[in-house]
mmCIF file of C-alpha atoms in Angstrom:
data_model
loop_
_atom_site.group_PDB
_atom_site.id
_atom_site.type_symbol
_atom_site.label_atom_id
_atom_site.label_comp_id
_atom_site.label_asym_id
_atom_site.label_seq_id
_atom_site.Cartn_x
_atom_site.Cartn_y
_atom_site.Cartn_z
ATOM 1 C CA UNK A 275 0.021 30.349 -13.491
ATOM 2 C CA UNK A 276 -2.281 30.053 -10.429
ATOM 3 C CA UNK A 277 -2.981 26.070 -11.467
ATOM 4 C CA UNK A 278 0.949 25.493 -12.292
ATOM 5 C CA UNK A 279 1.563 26.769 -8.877
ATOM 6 C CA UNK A 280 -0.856 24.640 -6.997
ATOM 7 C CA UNK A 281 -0.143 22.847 -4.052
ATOM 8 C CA UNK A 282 -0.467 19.146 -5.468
ATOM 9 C CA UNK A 283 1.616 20.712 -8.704
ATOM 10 C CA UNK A 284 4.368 21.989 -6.459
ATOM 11 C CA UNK A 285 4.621 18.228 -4.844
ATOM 12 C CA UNK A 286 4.489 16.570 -7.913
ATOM 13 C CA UNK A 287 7.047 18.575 -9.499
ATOM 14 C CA UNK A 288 9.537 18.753 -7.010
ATOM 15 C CA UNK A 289 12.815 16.484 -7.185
ATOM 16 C CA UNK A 290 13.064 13.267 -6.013
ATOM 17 C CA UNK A 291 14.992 14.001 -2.668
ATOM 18 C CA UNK A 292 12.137 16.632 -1.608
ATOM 19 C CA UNK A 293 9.479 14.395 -2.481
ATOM 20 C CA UNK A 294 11.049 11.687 -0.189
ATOM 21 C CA UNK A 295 11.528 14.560 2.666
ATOM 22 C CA UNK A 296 7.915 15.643 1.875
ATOM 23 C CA UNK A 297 6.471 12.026 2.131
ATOM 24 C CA UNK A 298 8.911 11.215 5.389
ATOM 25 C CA UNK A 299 6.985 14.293 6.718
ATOM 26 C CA UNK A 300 3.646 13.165 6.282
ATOM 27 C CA UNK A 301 4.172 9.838 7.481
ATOM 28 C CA UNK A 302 5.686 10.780 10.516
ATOM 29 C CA UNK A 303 3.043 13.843 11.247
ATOM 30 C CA UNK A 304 0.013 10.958 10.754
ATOM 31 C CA UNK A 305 2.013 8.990 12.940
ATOM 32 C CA UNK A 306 2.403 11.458 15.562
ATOM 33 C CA UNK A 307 -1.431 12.671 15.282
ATOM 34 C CA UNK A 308 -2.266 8.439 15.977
ATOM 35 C CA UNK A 309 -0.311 9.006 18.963
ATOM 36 C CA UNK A 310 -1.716 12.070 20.379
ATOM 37 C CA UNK A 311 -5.833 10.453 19.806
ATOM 38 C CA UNK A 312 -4.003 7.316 21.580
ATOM 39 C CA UNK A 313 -2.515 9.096 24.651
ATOM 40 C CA UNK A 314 -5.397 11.806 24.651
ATOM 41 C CA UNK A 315 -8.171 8.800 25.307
ATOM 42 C CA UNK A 316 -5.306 6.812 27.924
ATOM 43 C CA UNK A 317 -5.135 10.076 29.994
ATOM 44 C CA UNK A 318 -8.609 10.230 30.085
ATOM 45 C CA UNK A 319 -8.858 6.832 31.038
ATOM 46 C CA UNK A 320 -6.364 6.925 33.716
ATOM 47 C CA UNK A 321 -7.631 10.514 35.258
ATOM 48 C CA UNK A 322 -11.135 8.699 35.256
ATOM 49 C CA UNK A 323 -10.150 5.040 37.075
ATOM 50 C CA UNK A 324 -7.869 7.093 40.022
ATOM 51 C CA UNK A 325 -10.938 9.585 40.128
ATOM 52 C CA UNK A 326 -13.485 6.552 40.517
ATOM 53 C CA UNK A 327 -10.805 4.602 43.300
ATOM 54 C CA UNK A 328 -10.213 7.399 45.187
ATOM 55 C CA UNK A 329 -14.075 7.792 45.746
ATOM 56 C CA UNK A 330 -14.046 4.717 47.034
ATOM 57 C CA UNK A 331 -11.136 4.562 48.803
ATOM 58 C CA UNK A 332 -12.484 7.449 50.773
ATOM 59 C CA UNK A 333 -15.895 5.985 50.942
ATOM 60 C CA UNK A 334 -14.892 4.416 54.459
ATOM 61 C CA UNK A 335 -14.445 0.520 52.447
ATOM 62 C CA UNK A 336 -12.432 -1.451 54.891
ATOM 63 C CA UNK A 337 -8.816 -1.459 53.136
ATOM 64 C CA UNK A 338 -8.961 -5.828 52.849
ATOM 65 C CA UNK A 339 -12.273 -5.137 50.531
ATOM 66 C CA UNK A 340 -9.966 -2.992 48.339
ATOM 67 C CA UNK A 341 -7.605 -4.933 48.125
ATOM 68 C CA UNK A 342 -9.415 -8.388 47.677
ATOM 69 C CA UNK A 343 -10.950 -5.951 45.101
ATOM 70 C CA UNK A 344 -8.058 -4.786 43.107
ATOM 71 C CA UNK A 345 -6.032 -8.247 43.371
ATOM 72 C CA UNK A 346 -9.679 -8.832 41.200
ATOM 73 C CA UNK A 347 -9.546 -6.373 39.049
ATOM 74 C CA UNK A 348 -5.920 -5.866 38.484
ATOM 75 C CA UNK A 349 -5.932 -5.911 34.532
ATOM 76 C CA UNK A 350 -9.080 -3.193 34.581
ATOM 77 C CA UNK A 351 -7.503 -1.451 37.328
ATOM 78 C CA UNK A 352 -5.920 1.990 37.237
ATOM 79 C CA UNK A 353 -2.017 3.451 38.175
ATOM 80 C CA UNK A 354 -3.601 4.818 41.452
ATOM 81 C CA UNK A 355 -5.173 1.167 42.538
ATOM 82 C CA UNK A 356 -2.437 -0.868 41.753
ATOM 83 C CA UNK A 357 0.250 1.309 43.382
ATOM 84 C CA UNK A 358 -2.698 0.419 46.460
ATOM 85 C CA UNK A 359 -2.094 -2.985 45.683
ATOM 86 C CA UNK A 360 1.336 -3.205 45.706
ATOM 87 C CA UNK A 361 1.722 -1.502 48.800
ATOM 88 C CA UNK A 362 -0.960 -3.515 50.689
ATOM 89 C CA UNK A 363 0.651 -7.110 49.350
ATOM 90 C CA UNK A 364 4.072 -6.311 50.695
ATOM 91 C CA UNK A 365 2.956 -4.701 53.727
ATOM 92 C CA UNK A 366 0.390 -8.285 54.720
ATOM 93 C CA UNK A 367 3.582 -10.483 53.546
ATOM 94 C CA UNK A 368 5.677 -8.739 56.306
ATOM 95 C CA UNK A 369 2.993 -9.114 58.549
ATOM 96 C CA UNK A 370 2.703 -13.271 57.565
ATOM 97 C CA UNK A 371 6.559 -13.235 58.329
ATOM 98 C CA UNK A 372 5.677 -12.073 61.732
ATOM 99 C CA UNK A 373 7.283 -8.792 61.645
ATOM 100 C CA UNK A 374 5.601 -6.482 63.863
ATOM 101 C CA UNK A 375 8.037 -2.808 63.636
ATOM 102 C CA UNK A 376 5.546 -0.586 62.802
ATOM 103 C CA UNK A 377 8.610 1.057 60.732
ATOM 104 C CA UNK A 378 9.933 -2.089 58.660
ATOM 105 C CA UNK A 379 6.032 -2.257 57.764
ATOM 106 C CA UNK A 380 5.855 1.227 56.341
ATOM 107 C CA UNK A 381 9.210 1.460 55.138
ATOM 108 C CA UNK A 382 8.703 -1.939 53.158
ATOM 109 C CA UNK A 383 4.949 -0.634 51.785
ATOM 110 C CA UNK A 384 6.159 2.785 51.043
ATOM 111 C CA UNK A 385 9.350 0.983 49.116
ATOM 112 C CA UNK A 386 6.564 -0.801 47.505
ATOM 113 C CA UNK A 387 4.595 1.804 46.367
ATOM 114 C CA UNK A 388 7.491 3.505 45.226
ATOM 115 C CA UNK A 389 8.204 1.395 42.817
ATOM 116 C CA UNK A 390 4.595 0.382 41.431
ATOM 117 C CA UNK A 391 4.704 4.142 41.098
ATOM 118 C CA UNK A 392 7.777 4.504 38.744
ATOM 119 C CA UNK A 393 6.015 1.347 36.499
ATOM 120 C CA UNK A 394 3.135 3.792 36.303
ATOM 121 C CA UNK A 395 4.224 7.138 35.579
ATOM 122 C CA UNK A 396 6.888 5.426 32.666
ATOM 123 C CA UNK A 397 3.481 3.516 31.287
ATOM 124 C CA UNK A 398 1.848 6.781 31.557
ATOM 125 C CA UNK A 399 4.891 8.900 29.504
ATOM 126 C CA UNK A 400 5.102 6.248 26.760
ATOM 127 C CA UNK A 401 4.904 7.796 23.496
ATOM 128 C CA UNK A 402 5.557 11.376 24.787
ATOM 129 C CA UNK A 403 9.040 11.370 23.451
ATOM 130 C CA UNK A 404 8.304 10.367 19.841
ATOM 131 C CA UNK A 405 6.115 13.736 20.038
ATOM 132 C CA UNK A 406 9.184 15.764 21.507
ATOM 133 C CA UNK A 407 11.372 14.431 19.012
ATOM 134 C CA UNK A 408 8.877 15.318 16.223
ATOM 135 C CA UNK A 409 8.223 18.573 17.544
ATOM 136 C CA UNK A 410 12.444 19.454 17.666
ATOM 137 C CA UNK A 411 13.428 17.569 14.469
ATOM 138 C CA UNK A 412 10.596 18.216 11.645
ATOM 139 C CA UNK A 413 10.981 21.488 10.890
ATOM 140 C CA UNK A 414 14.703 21.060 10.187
ATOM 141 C CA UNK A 415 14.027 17.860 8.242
ATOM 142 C CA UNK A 416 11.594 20.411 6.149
ATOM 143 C CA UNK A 417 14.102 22.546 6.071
ATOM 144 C CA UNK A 418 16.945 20.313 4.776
ATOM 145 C CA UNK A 419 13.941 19.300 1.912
ATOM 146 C CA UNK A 420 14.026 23.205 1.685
ATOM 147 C CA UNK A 421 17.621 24.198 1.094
ATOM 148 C CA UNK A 422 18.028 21.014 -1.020
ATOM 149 C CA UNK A 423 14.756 22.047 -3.357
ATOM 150 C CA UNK A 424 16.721 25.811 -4.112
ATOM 151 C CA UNK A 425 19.636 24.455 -4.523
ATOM 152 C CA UNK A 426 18.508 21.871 -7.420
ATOM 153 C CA UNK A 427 16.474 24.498 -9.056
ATOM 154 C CA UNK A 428 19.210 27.000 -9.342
ATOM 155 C CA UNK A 429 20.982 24.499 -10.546
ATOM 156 C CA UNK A 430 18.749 23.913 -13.393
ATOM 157 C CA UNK A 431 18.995 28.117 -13.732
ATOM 158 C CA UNK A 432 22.331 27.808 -14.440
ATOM 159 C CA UNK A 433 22.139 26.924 -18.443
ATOM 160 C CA UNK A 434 19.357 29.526 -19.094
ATOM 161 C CA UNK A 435 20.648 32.734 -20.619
ATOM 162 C CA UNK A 436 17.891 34.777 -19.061
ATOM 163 C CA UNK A 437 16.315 34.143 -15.550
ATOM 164 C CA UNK A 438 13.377 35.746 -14.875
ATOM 165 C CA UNK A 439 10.577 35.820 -11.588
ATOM 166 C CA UNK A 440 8.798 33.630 -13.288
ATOM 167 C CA UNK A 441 11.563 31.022 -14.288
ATOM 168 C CA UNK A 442 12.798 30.992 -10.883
ATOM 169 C CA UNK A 443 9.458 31.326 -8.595
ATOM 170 C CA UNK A 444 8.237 27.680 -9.106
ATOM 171 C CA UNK A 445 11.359 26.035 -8.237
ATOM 172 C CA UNK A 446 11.447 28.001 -4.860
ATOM 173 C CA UNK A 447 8.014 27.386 -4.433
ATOM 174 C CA UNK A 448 8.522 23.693 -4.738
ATOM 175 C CA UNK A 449 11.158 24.139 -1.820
ATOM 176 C CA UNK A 450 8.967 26.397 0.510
ATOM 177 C CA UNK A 451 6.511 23.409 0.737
ATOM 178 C CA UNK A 452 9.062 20.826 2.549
ATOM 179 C CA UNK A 453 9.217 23.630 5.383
ATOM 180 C CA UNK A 454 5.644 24.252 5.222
ATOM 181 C CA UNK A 455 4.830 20.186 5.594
ATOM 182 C CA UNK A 456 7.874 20.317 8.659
ATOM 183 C CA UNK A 457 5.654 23.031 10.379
ATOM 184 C CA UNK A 458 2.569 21.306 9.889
ATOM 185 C CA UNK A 459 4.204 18.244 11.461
ATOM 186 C CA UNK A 460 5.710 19.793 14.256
ATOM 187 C CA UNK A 461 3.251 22.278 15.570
ATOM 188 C CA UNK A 462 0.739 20.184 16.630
ATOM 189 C CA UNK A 463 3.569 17.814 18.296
ATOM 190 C CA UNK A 464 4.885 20.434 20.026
ATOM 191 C CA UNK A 465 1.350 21.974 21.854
ATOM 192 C CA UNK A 466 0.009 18.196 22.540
ATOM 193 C CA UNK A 467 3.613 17.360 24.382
ATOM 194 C CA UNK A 468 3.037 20.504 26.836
ATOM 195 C CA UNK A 469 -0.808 19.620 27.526
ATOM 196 C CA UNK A 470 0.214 16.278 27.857
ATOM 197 C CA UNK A 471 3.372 16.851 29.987
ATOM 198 C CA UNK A 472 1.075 19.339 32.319
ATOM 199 C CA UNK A 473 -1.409 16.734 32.836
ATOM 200 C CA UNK A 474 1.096 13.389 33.622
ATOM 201 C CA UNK A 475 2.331 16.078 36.142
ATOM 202 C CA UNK A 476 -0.669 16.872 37.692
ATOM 203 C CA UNK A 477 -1.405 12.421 38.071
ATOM 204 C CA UNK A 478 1.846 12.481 39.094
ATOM 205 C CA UNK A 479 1.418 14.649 41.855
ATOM 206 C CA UNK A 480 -2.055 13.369 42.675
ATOM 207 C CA UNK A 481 -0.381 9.719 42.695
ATOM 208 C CA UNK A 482 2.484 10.960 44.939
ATOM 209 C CA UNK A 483 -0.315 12.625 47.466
ATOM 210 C CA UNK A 484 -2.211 9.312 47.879
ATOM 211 C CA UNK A 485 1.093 7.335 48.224
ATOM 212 C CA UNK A 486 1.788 9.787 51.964
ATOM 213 C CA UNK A 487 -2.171 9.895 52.534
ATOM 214 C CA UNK A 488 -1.924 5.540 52.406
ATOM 215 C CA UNK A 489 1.430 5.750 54.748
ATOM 216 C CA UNK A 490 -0.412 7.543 57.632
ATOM 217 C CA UNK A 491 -3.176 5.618 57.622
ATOM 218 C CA UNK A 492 -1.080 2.377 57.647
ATOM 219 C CA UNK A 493 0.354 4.647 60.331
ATOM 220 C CA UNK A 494 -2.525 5.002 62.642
ATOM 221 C CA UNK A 495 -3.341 1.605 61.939
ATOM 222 C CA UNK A 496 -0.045 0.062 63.229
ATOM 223 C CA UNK A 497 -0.015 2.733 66.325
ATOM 224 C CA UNK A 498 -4.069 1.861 67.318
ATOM 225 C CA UNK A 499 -3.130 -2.040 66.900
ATOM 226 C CA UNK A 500 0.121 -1.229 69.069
ATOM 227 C CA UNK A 501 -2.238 0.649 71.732
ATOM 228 C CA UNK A 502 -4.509 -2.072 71.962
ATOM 229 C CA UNK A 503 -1.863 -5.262 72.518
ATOM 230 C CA UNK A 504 -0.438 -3.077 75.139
ATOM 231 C CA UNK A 505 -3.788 -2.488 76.649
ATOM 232 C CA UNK A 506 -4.385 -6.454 76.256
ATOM 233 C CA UNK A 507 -1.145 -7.136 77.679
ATOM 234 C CA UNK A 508 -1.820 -5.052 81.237
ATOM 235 C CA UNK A 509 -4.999 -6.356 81.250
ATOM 236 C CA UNK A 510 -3.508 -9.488 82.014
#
């Protein structure tokens, strides 16, 4: 009884519409187990370039270098170095067009930045609503398989004059293993959305800090530049 009830048995004797649910489950829970190794290694990756910038950035490199060096780099480069970028390009082409407001500078470098930032994070979130919808929709798709399994095998009951445990315990069984497959599916879904939707918040927030840290020193910049043509200027 033990080797008629057998996991591989169960599969293999299960009706046609269950074994489709059953394979639909495994396909989509090795498709969403490629996606969390995938965005597991691009988190790390990302956490690691804005880590190995912001050393730099900090390291007292003149902010032309970094930017001669990220318009270099720009493929290899990470979220936190290109939202640099962007906000450094827009804020020399305003200064080529001979504007000299300190606040249409900032305003058009913080716009800038804004928006390199939105590119990032919605790079950064790919893929994290296939695991939401895996994690919401698989165990009811197992579930379906479920409900569908019983009723088939009651209605194979139905001609039998006697039903007994034993005539009506593998059918059921069969059933019970769409569910189980859902679960399997959608467990592992749902915890690797919440890690990963903890850490895109915390890059979020560390992306959103550099973006005001950037603006005041473009800030200070602007207001010692103004201090200094104004000391020129009485000079003369």
């Amino acid at each position: 009884m033990s080797q008629d009830l057998s996991i591989l048995q169960l599969v293999l004797g299960a009706s046609l519409v269950v074994q489709l649910v059953m394979a639909l489950l495994v396909v989509v829970s090795i498709t969403s187990w490629a996606a969390i190794f995938r965005k597991l290694f691009a988190l790390g990756r990302v956490k690691s370039l804005n880590d190995e910038f912001e050393r730099e950035f900090w390291s007292g490199t003149s902010l032309n270098d970094l930017f001669a060096a990220a318009a270099q780099n720009a493929k290899l480069a990470g979220p936190m170095e290109r939202i640099f970028a962007s906000g450094m390009r827009e804020y020399q082409k305003l200064r080529e067009r001979r504007i000299s407001d300190a606040g249409t500078l900032l305003d058009g470098a913080r716009r800038a930045m804004r928006a390199s930032y939105q590119r990032e994070l919605d790079a950064i979130e790919s893929n994290l609503s296939f695991l939401a919808s895996v994690g919401s929709v698989s165990p009811y798709v197992g579930l379906f398989g479920t409900v569908w399994g019983i009723m088939h095998a009651f209605t194979g009951l139905a001609s039998l004059q006697q039903v007994t445990l034993a005539t009506v315990a593998p059918g059921i069984a069969e059933a019970l293993v769409a569910t189980a497959i859902g679960l399997f599916a959608a467990i592992p879904a749902v915890v690797a959305y919440n890690r990963f939707a903890r850490d895109i918040d915390r890059v979020a927030i560390k992306l959103e800090t550099f973006i005001e840290e950037f603006s005041n020193i473009l800030q200070r910049n602007l207001g010692a530049q103004a201090v200094h043509q104004a000391t020129t200027a009485s000079g003369h």
